[in-house]
Structure formats: C-alpha cells, structure tokens
Short mmCIF file of C-alpha atoms in Angstrom, two decimals:
data_model
loop_
_atom_site.label_atom_id
_atom_site.label_comp_id
_atom_site.label_asym_id
_atom_site.label_seq_id
_atom_site.Cartn_x
_atom_site.Cartn_y
_atom_site.Cartn_z
CA UNK A 1 1.50 -14.75 -24.76
CA UNK A 2 3.11 -15.00 -21.19
CA UNK A 3 -0.01 -15.97 -18.84
CA UNK A 4 1.76 -15.21 -15.65
CA UNK A 5 -0.46 -12.93 -13.15
CA UNK A 6 1.32 -9.94 -13.12
CA UNK A 7 0.57 -8.19 -10.11
CA UNK A 8 2.28 -9.19 -6.95
CA UNK A 9 1.94 -7.24 -3.25
CA UNK A 10 3.55 -4.18 -2.59
CA UNK A 11 7.16 -4.22 -2.48
CA UNK A 12 8.18 -7.19 -4.44
CA UNK A 13 11.82 -6.26 -5.31
CA UNK A 14 13.05 -5.59 -1.40
CA UNK A 15 10.93 -7.44 0.53
CA UNK A 16 12.60 -9.78 3.11
CA UNK A 17 11.31 -13.09 4.66
CA UNK A 18 11.93 -14.05 7.70
CA UNK A 19 11.08 -16.80 9.69
CA UNK A 20 7.87 -18.49 11.50
CA UNK A 21 11.11 -19.70 14.23
CA UNK A 22 12.35 -16.05 14.64
CA UNK A 23 8.44 -14.43 14.20
CA UNK A 24 7.28 -16.28 16.98
CA UNK A 25 10.54 -15.32 19.17
CA UNK A 26 9.72 -12.38 19.22
CA UNK A 27 6.39 -12.54 19.25
CA UNK A 28 7.18 -14.23 23.24
CA UNK A 29 9.80 -11.78 23.90
CA UNK A 30 7.14 -8.30 23.74
CA UNK A 31 3.95 -10.76 24.93
CA UNK A 32 5.51 -9.95 28.55
CA UNK A 33 5.29 -6.53 28.29
CA UNK A 34 1.97 -5.97 25.96
CA UNK A 35 0.40 -4.08 28.46
CA UNK A 36 2.83 -1.28 28.38
CA UNK A 37 1.71 -0.85 24.87
CA UNK A 38 -2.31 -1.02 25.67
CA UNK A 39 -3.19 2.15 25.12
CA UNK A 40 -7.04 2.00 25.15
CA UNK A 41 -10.20 -0.58 24.64
CA UNK A 42 -8.62 -3.36 25.97
CA UNK A 43 -9.19 -6.53 27.75
CA UNK A 44 -7.27 -5.45 30.10
CA UNK A 45 -8.94 -2.93 32.47
CA UNK A 46 -6.96 -0.01 33.16
CA UNK A 47 -5.67 0.73 36.88
CA UNK A 48 -7.79 3.73 38.80
CA UNK A 49 -4.59 5.78 38.64
CA UNK A 50 -3.66 4.86 34.75
CA UNK A 51 -3.39 7.61 33.22
CA UNK A 52 -5.78 8.15 30.01
CA UNK A 53 -5.36 6.82 26.92
CA UNK A 54 -5.62 10.55 26.02
CA UNK A 55 -2.89 11.48 28.90
CA UNK A 56 -1.03 8.69 28.16
CA UNK A 57 -0.53 9.77 24.14
CA UNK A 58 -0.17 13.29 24.82
CA UNK A 59 3.19 13.21 27.18
CA UNK A 60 4.33 11.50 24.62
CA UNK A 61 8.20 12.91 24.10
CA UNK A 62 8.16 14.68 20.80
CA UNK A 63 11.32 12.97 19.77
CA UNK A 64 8.23 9.51 19.79
CA UNK A 65 5.69 10.78 17.79
CA UNK A 66 6.01 8.94 14.78
CA UNK A 67 4.41 6.00 15.68
CA UNK A 68 1.91 3.09 14.03
CA UNK A 69 -1.54 2.29 15.49
CA UNK A 70 -2.26 -0.86 15.48
CA UNK A 71 -6.58 -2.07 15.29
CA UNK A 72 -7.64 -5.35 16.41
CA UNK A 73 -10.39 -6.18 18.65
CA UNK A 74 -8.24 -9.33 18.76
CA UNK A 75 -5.46 -9.61 21.63
CA UNK A 76 -3.97 -12.10 19.86
CA UNK A 77 -3.93 -10.32 16.44
CA UNK A 78 -2.44 -7.59 18.16
CA UNK A 79 0.17 -8.52 20.42
CA UNK A 80 1.83 -10.01 16.54
CA UNK A 81 1.13 -7.48 14.80
CA UNK A 82 3.37 -5.55 16.77
CA UNK A 83 6.67 -7.34 17.60
CA UNK A 84 6.59 -7.45 14.22
CA UNK A 85 6.72 -4.23 13.54
CA UNK A 86 8.83 -3.24 16.10
CA UNK A 87 10.80 -5.69 15.26
CA UNK A 88 11.48 -3.71 12.78
CA UNK A 89 12.56 -0.55 14.62
CA UNK A 90 8.57 0.88 14.43
CA UNK A 91 7.38 2.35 17.16
CA UNK A 92 3.60 1.13 17.78
CA UNK A 93 0.67 1.88 19.88
CA UNK A 94 -2.38 -1.07 19.70
CA UNK A 95 -6.42 -0.11 21.14
CA UNK A 96 -8.75 -2.67 20.70
CA UNK A 97 -11.40 -0.75 18.88
CA UNK A 98 -12.65 1.65 16.42
CA UNK A 99 -13.85 3.91 18.95
CA UNK A 100 -10.45 3.34 21.06
CA UNK A 101 -8.04 4.30 17.83
CA UNK A 102 -10.47 8.25 17.57
CA UNK A 103 -9.36 8.81 21.13
CA UNK A 104 -5.51 8.43 20.86
CA UNK A 105 -5.49 10.22 17.14
CA UNK A 106 -6.84 12.74 19.29
CA UNK A 107 -3.29 13.02 21.24
CA UNK A 108 -0.91 12.37 18.62
CA UNK A 109 -0.89 11.53 15.51
CA UNK A 110 0.42 8.28 14.39
CA UNK A 111 2.26 8.27 11.30
CA UNK A 112 -0.19 5.15 9.96
CA UNK A 113 -2.96 2.92 11.45
CA UNK A 114 -3.58 -0.83 10.40
CA UNK A 115 -6.62 -1.43 11.68
CA UNK A 116 -8.64 -4.88 11.70
CA UNK A 117 -11.65 -4.65 9.13
CA UNK A 118 -14.55 -6.46 10.89
CA UNK A 119 -14.97 -5.64 14.83
CA UNK A 120 -17.58 -5.11 17.61
CA UNK A 121 -18.80 -1.16 17.65
CA UNK A 122 -17.48 0.56 14.50
CA UNK A 123 -16.46 -1.12 11.71
CA UNK A 124 -13.11 -1.31 9.44
CA UNK A 125 -14.57 -0.25 7.03
CA UNK A 126 -16.25 2.70 9.18
CA UNK A 127 -13.00 3.47 10.80
CA UNK A 128 -11.40 4.29 7.01
CA UNK A 129 -14.67 6.47 6.33
CA UNK A 130 -13.99 9.06 9.72
CA UNK A 131 -10.28 9.06 9.41
CA UNK A 132 -11.05 10.27 5.94
CA UNK A 133 -12.91 13.53 6.43
CA UNK A 134 -11.06 14.26 10.08
CA UNK A 135 -7.20 13.09 8.77
CA UNK A 136 -7.67 12.23 5.28
CA UNK A 137 -3.32 12.66 5.30
CA UNK A 138 -3.18 9.76 7.95
CA UNK A 139 -2.43 6.68 5.41
CA UNK A 140 -5.05 3.21 6.78
CA UNK A 141 -3.65 -0.61 6.59
CA UNK A 142 -6.37 -3.18 6.64
CA UNK A 143 -5.83 -5.84 8.33
CA UNK A 144 -8.46 -8.44 6.15
CA UNK A 145 -9.30 -12.05 7.17
CA UNK A 146 -11.22 -14.91 4.49
CA UNK A 147 -14.61 -13.56 3.17
CA UNK A 148 -14.00 -10.09 3.92
CA UNK A 149 -12.72 -9.42 0.26
CA UNK A 150 -16.26 -7.13 -0.70
CA UNK A 151 -15.50 -5.40 2.28
CA UNK A 152 -11.56 -4.68 1.82
CA UNK A 153 -12.92 -3.22 -0.86
CA UNK A 154 -15.27 -0.74 -0.07
CA UNK A 155 -12.58 0.21 2.06
CA UNK A 156 -9.43 1.06 -0.87
CA UNK A 157 -12.76 3.08 -2.16
CA UNK A 158 -13.45 4.94 -0.21
CA UNK A 159 -9.98 6.31 1.07
CA UNK A 160 -7.83 3.02 2.59
CA UNK A 161 -3.90 2.84 1.32
CA UNK A 162 -3.81 -0.99 0.87
CA UNK A 163 -4.17 -4.04 3.14
CA UNK A 164 -2.66 -6.74 4.43
CA UNK A 165 -3.88 -10.21 4.60
CA UNK A 166 -4.71 -12.13 7.78
CA UNK A 167 -2.34 -15.31 7.15
CA UNK A 168 0.32 -12.95 4.73
CA UNK A 169 0.90 -10.56 8.43
CA UNK A 170 4.18 -12.63 8.82
CA UNK A 171 5.80 -12.46 5.76
CA UNK A 172 4.58 -8.67 4.22
CA UNK A 173 3.13 -6.43 7.47
CA UNK A 174 5.83 -4.46 7.29
CA UNK A 175 6.61 -4.53 3.60
CA UNK A 176 3.67 -3.26 3.69
CA UNK A 177 3.66 -0.38 5.64
CA UNK A 178 7.10 0.66 4.09
CA UNK A 179 5.69 0.97 0.92
CA UNK A 180 2.66 2.91 2.28
CA UNK A 181 4.95 5.32 4.08
CA UNK A 182 7.34 5.58 1.19
CA UNK A 183 4.72 6.87 -0.96
CA UNK A 184 3.26 9.01 1.77
CA UNK A 185 6.33 10.83 2.00
CA UNK A 186 6.46 11.22 -2.33
CA UNK A 187 3.24 13.22 -1.68
CA UNK A 188 4.05 14.97 0.99
CA UNK A 189 7.16 16.46 -0.58
CA UNK A 190 5.80 16.90 -4.07
CA UNK A 191 5.12 21.12 -3.85
CA UNK A 192 2.66 23.19 -5.40
CA UNK A 193 3.78 25.75 -8.15
CA UNK A 194 1.88 26.26 -11.29
CA UNK A 195 -1.61 27.69 -9.93
CA UNK A 196 -2.34 29.18 -13.27
CA UNK A 197 -1.72 26.15 -15.39
CA UNK A 198 -4.64 23.85 -17.16
CA UNK A 199 -3.12 21.37 -18.60
CA UNK A 200 -0.22 19.46 -17.57
CA UNK A 201 2.02 16.41 -20.26
CA UNK A 202 5.04 14.25 -18.48
CA UNK A 203 6.86 10.81 -20.41
CA UNK A 204 9.20 9.41 -18.59
CA UNK A 205 10.93 6.13 -19.39
CA UNK A 206 13.20 4.68 -16.50
CA UNK A 207 15.14 1.65 -15.93
CA UNK A 208 14.90 -1.37 -14.16
CA UNK A 209 15.77 0.45 -10.47
CA UNK A 210 12.90 0.09 -8.44
CA UNK A 211 14.33 2.54 -6.48
CA UNK A 212 13.59 5.81 -8.25
CA UNK A 213 9.48 4.49 -8.23
CA UNK A 214 9.44 7.62 -6.11
CA UNK A 215 11.36 9.68 -7.09
CA UNK A 216 8.90 9.00 -10.06
CA UNK A 217 5.73 9.27 -8.27
CA UNK A 218 6.90 12.21 -6.66
CA UNK A 219 7.44 13.40 -9.35
CA UNK A 220 3.60 13.64 -11.42
CA UNK A 221 2.28 14.31 -7.76
CA UNK A 222 3.82 17.67 -8.47
CA UNK A 223 1.71 18.03 -11.90
CA UNK A 224 -1.50 16.98 -10.36
CA UNK A 225 -0.51 19.62 -7.18
CA UNK A 226 -0.07 22.11 -10.10
CA UNK A 227 -3.53 21.49 -11.54
CA UNK A 228 -5.11 21.53 -8.28
CA UNK A 229 -6.10 18.49 -8.68
CA UNK A 230 -7.85 16.31 -5.81
CA UNK A 231 -7.37 15.88 -1.62
CA UNK A 232 -4.36 13.77 0.19
CA UNK A 233 -6.17 10.82 0.09
CA UNK A 234 -7.44 10.73 -3.65
CA UNK A 235 -3.79 11.88 -4.11
CA UNK A 236 -2.36 9.08 -1.72
CA UNK A 237 -5.03 6.34 -3.38
CA UNK A 238 -3.33 7.20 -6.97
CA UNK A 239 0.21 7.05 -5.73
CA UNK A 240 -0.46 3.19 -4.49
CA UNK A 241 -1.50 2.39 -7.42
CA UNK A 242 1.48 4.27 -9.60
CA UNK A 243 3.83 1.90 -7.03
CA UNK A 244 1.69 -1.41 -8.21
CA UNK A 245 1.73 -0.83 -11.86
CA UNK A 246 6.16 0.78 -11.64
CA UNK A 247 7.34 -2.27 -9.54
CA UNK A 248 4.92 -5.39 -11.46
CA UNK A 249 6.10 -2.91 -14.68
CA UNK A 250 10.16 -3.82 -13.96
CA UNK A 251 9.92 -6.87 -11.87
CA UNK A 252 7.48 -8.90 -14.16
CA UNK A 253 7.34 -6.98 -16.95
CA UNK A 254 10.56 -5.94 -17.83
CA UNK A 255 12.87 -8.77 -15.21
CA UNK A 256 10.21 -11.41 -16.41
CA UNK A 257 10.58 -13.58 -13.15
CA UNK A 258 7.38 -14.80 -11.41
CA UNK A 259 5.38 -14.34 -8.73
CA UNK A 260 5.56 -17.47 -7.42
CA UNK A 261 9.34 -17.89 -6.70
CA UNK A 262 8.34 -15.50 -3.46
CA UNK A 263 7.00 -18.37 -1.29
CA UNK A 264 10.69 -20.45 -2.14
CA UNK A 265 13.44 -20.73 -0.27
CA UNK A 266 11.44 -17.41 1.79
CA UNK A 267 11.56 -15.54 -1.21
CA UNK A 268 15.66 -16.62 -2.09
CA UNK A 269 15.25 -17.65 -5.02
CA UNK A 270 13.20 -14.72 -6.62
CA UNK A 271 15.45 -11.72 -5.25
CA UNK A 272 18.01 -13.84 -6.46
CA UNK A 273 16.72 -14.02 -10.02
CA UNK A 274 15.90 -9.59 -9.88
CA UNK A 275 19.41 -9.52 -9.10
CA UNK A 276 20.71 -11.29 -11.67
CA UNK A 277 18.75 -10.47 -14.85
CA UNK A 278 19.55 -6.75 -13.87
CA UNK A 279 22.38 -7.50 -15.18
CA UNK A 280 21.60 -10.46 -18.38
CA UNK A 281 20.93 -9.10 -21.72
CA UNK A 282 17.95 -8.88 -23.25
CA UNK A 283 16.52 -8.02 -19.37
CA UNK A 284 18.78 -4.77 -18.29
CA UNK A 285 18.32 -3.24 -21.64
CA UNK A 286 14.88 -2.81 -21.58
CA UNK A 287 13.10 0.23 -19.85
CA UNK A 288 9.60 1.43 -19.09
CA UNK A 289 8.17 4.36 -19.59
CA UNK A 290 5.30 5.73 -18.09
CA UNK A 291 3.54 9.35 -19.49
CA UNK A 292 0.83 11.79 -17.62
CA UNK A 293 -1.86 13.63 -19.66
CA UNK A 294 -3.33 15.55 -17.28
CA UNK A 295 -5.74 18.42 -16.68
CA UNK A 296 -8.47 20.13 -14.34
CA UNK A 297 -11.03 16.79 -14.53
CA UNK A 298 -8.95 14.04 -15.21
CA UNK A 299 -5.31 11.78 -15.00
CA UNK A 300 -5.00 9.39 -17.82
CA UNK A 301 -1.12 7.69 -16.71
CA UNK A 302 -0.16 5.24 -19.15
CA UNK A 303 2.77 2.71 -18.10
CA UNK A 304 4.30 0.32 -20.42
CA UNK A 305 6.97 -1.95 -20.37
CA UNK A 306 9.23 -4.23 -22.84
CA UNK A 307 8.06 -7.66 -21.44
CA UNK A 308 6.53 -10.27 -23.81
CA UNK A 309 4.02 -9.38 -21.20
CA UNK A 310 0.79 -11.32 -19.87
CA UNK A 311 -2.31 -12.68 -21.03
CA UNK A 312 -5.36 -10.38 -20.06
CA UNK A 313 -8.38 -12.80 -19.36
CA UNK A 314 -6.41 -14.47 -16.92
CA UNK A 315 -7.95 -11.16 -14.74
CA UNK A 316 -10.81 -11.83 -13.54
CA UNK A 317 -13.22 -10.32 -10.84
CA UNK A 318 -10.58 -8.29 -8.68
CA UNK A 319 -12.08 -8.72 -5.43
CA UNK A 320 -12.85 -12.70 -6.24
CA UNK A 321 -11.16 -14.06 -2.23
CA UNK A 322 -8.89 -16.41 -4.20
CA UNK A 323 -7.07 -12.85 -5.77
CA UNK A 324 -7.50 -10.57 -2.24
CA UNK A 325 -6.01 -13.34 -0.33
CA UNK A 326 -3.65 -14.38 -3.29
CA UNK A 327 -0.81 -12.16 -3.82
CA UNK A 328 -1.60 -12.64 -8.24
CA UNK A 329 -4.04 -10.05 -7.55
CA UNK A 330 -3.07 -7.92 -4.41
CA UNK A 331 -2.60 -5.22 -6.72
CA UNK A 332 -4.46 -5.22 -9.65
CA UNK A 333 -7.18 -4.76 -6.34
CA UNK A 334 -6.00 -2.36 -5.46
CA UNK A 335 -5.77 -0.37 -9.32
CA UNK A 336 -9.23 -1.11 -9.57
CA UNK A 337 -9.98 0.65 -5.81
CA UNK A 338 -8.21 3.10 -7.03
CA UNK A 339 -9.40 4.52 -10.37
CA UNK A 340 -11.65 5.38 -12.08
CA UNK A 341 -10.95 2.95 -15.76
CA UNK A 342 -8.97 0.96 -15.66
CA UNK A 343 -7.49 -0.57 -19.67
CA UNK A 344 -5.40 -3.58 -20.54
CA UNK A 345 -3.78 -3.65 -23.55
CA UNK A 346 -4.20 -7.00 -26.04
CA UNK A 347 -0.66 -7.95 -25.48
CA UNK A 348 -0.68 -7.32 -21.33
CA UNK A 349 2.73 -5.24 -20.86
CA UNK A 350 0.60 -1.78 -20.95
CA UNK A 351 -1.34 -0.45 -18.67
CA UNK A 352 -3.63 2.99 -18.64
CA UNK A 353 -5.55 4.25 -15.68
CA UNK A 354 -7.90 6.90 -15.25
CA UNK A 355 -8.87 9.65 -12.22
CA UNK A 356 -11.44 11.97 -12.35
CA UNK A 357 -11.86 14.35 -10.60
CA UNK A 358 -16.17 13.14 -10.07
CA UNK A 359 -18.29 11.56 -12.41
CA UNK A 360 -20.24 14.56 -13.47
CA UNK A 361 -18.32 16.48 -13.29
CA UNK A 362 -15.65 15.22 -15.43
CA UNK A 363 -14.24 16.05 -18.54
CA UNK A 364 -12.94 13.15 -20.75
CA UNK A 365 -9.67 14.05 -22.58
CA UNK A 366 -8.72 14.95 -26.35
#
C-alpha cells in the first residue's frame, strides 16, 4: 500500500517554479514605485492633494477594473506579494488593514482578495466573516504565518476560498490565485435551469487531463444551481474542494507522482514525471470517476482513481501545523474545512465528500 501523502498544494500540475534571484530582482524593481500602488491605510501618510482610496479606485478606467487587492500590515509583505503578482500579469492594489480594504471595495470590487490573518484592529478572520455577508462572490485567499493554523481553519470554514503559507508565497501565490479564479469562473458559467428539479445524479469518467477539471466542476455546479443548493460562497468552497480532490486523483492517484518531487530542481522533475507518465502504461490508461448525488438538502460527491491508493491512517489532524504549513496536508485541510463530512475508503483511492444545506434541516440521501 502506498503511504504517499495524497494532497499537495493546489495547481500542482501546472505550477511553474521561479528562482529566488528572479523574484528578488522583480521585488527591487517594483519597490521603487511602490507608493504609486498603495491605495489606503499604509504607513505612508498621503499628501494633502492625494485622492482618497474611494476617489482613486472610483476613477479607475473600466478596462482596468479587474484587479487583486492585497491586505497586510507589513509593508515588506505587501511589496513582495504585489511584485510577484504583477510579474505574472495581474493588476494589484495594496492596503495595510482590513478597514481600508472594505473602503476599497466600496469604490471598485476586486476579482479576489489576498489577506493576512493577524493584523492590528480588524483581523483577517473578521474580514472574511464580513465579506461573506457583503461580498459573497469575491474569493478571499489567506496568507498564513506559522502558528496561525487554527485561525486559518476557522477562516476557511466561514468563507475563505484558499490559503498560502507565507513561507511558500514566492513559489505558490500565483498558482493558488489562478486556481481560485479558475474555479470561480466555473461557478459563474453554470446556468440555472430545471427550477422544478428535486434530485440530481451525475457520474463522469475522465482521463488524466487536468485541463478538464474546471469543466467538470462547472457541470456539477449546474446541478447545484438547478436544486437551488447553497449560496455563492458555499459553491465556491465546493468548487475548491472538488478541484483539490480531482487534481490529487489524477496526479498522485493515477499517475503516482510523489509531491516530494516538487522540491527538486524548482519542480522540473515533478512536471517531467507527470508528462512522461501520461504516455506510459499502466498510468495512461487509468481514469478518474467522479459522481454527484444531490437533493434539495445535501450533495454527496465521490471521487475515485485507479491508482494503488495510500494509507489513510497517514493523515492525522488536518489543523496540525505540519499539515497547514507543509505541501502534503494543504488539500485535505481545505476539503475538511469546506465539507460537512469526509470519508476515505480503506484502499485510499476513493474520497466521499458531503455538503449539507444546514445540519438542522439536512435529510440524508438513501
């Protein structure tokens, strides 16, 4: 039985490593004009003639409306994340506290928010809870420091879409952001039909092509919309959990690629093995089966691969520091936080995930 830990960070199959030297160079180049991107709440006091955060974002050209908002009380962290994201083609604004982030949202809604968890005043957890009520369709990504495991797990449960440990920001920030945006687009693209539906069942079988994952999620989202199950934030969480489970089944289940290879040669060996095994027997002939059985009270998802599996007992408490900070436990922590019930079979190649409309009103499926 394979004891390989099955849940790597999101977007394993298409992440590209960048050298520290390249990141340092970009950071130095962008820090010189950093004051032009800080929109509110920063340590720098604005000039008297400088427009407010609301005025600045309100004057943003419509073509530049899609931007990421970074929230962190550390100027160094803001500069680092902005430089990484801008180098990957994103428009970025930064603020130094949660209160300024809420002010920025009144002027122009970002496509996603990346926020620190522990800040003076309103915390990142408080921000997530507030946005769940005011802007449920805006995904929030947490930037977590060592020691913030319990807070991060709570934030995921109340509405955060994903997280990135601060020690892994250089390698994984853009990967996670693109994953969140991709799954969010799948949610928005699903159309609500079948208003009289009372139950829905789907089963799909796909090959080892991770580009199919957003399309699969979109198809499942359509069923949830037909049944009027869950709000925008809950459907985003379901999409993230499905994304984690499907990528794990493809890369680590069927292709049997160990996540430890991501640490070798900036991930080159890892991606080389994925490409090779897609063309080699027996890996290339394996498929992933995903099914949904849902009524108006709950949805049951089952993801199964054809790999040898792993030992489920190797998964300990998902909120342990070892899991939230390490590569291996990130996916399982998110699935556990987003779903109401999670079960793994004895072989370790099947995961059952259950999401209920509400514990008090839920009706178990037969």
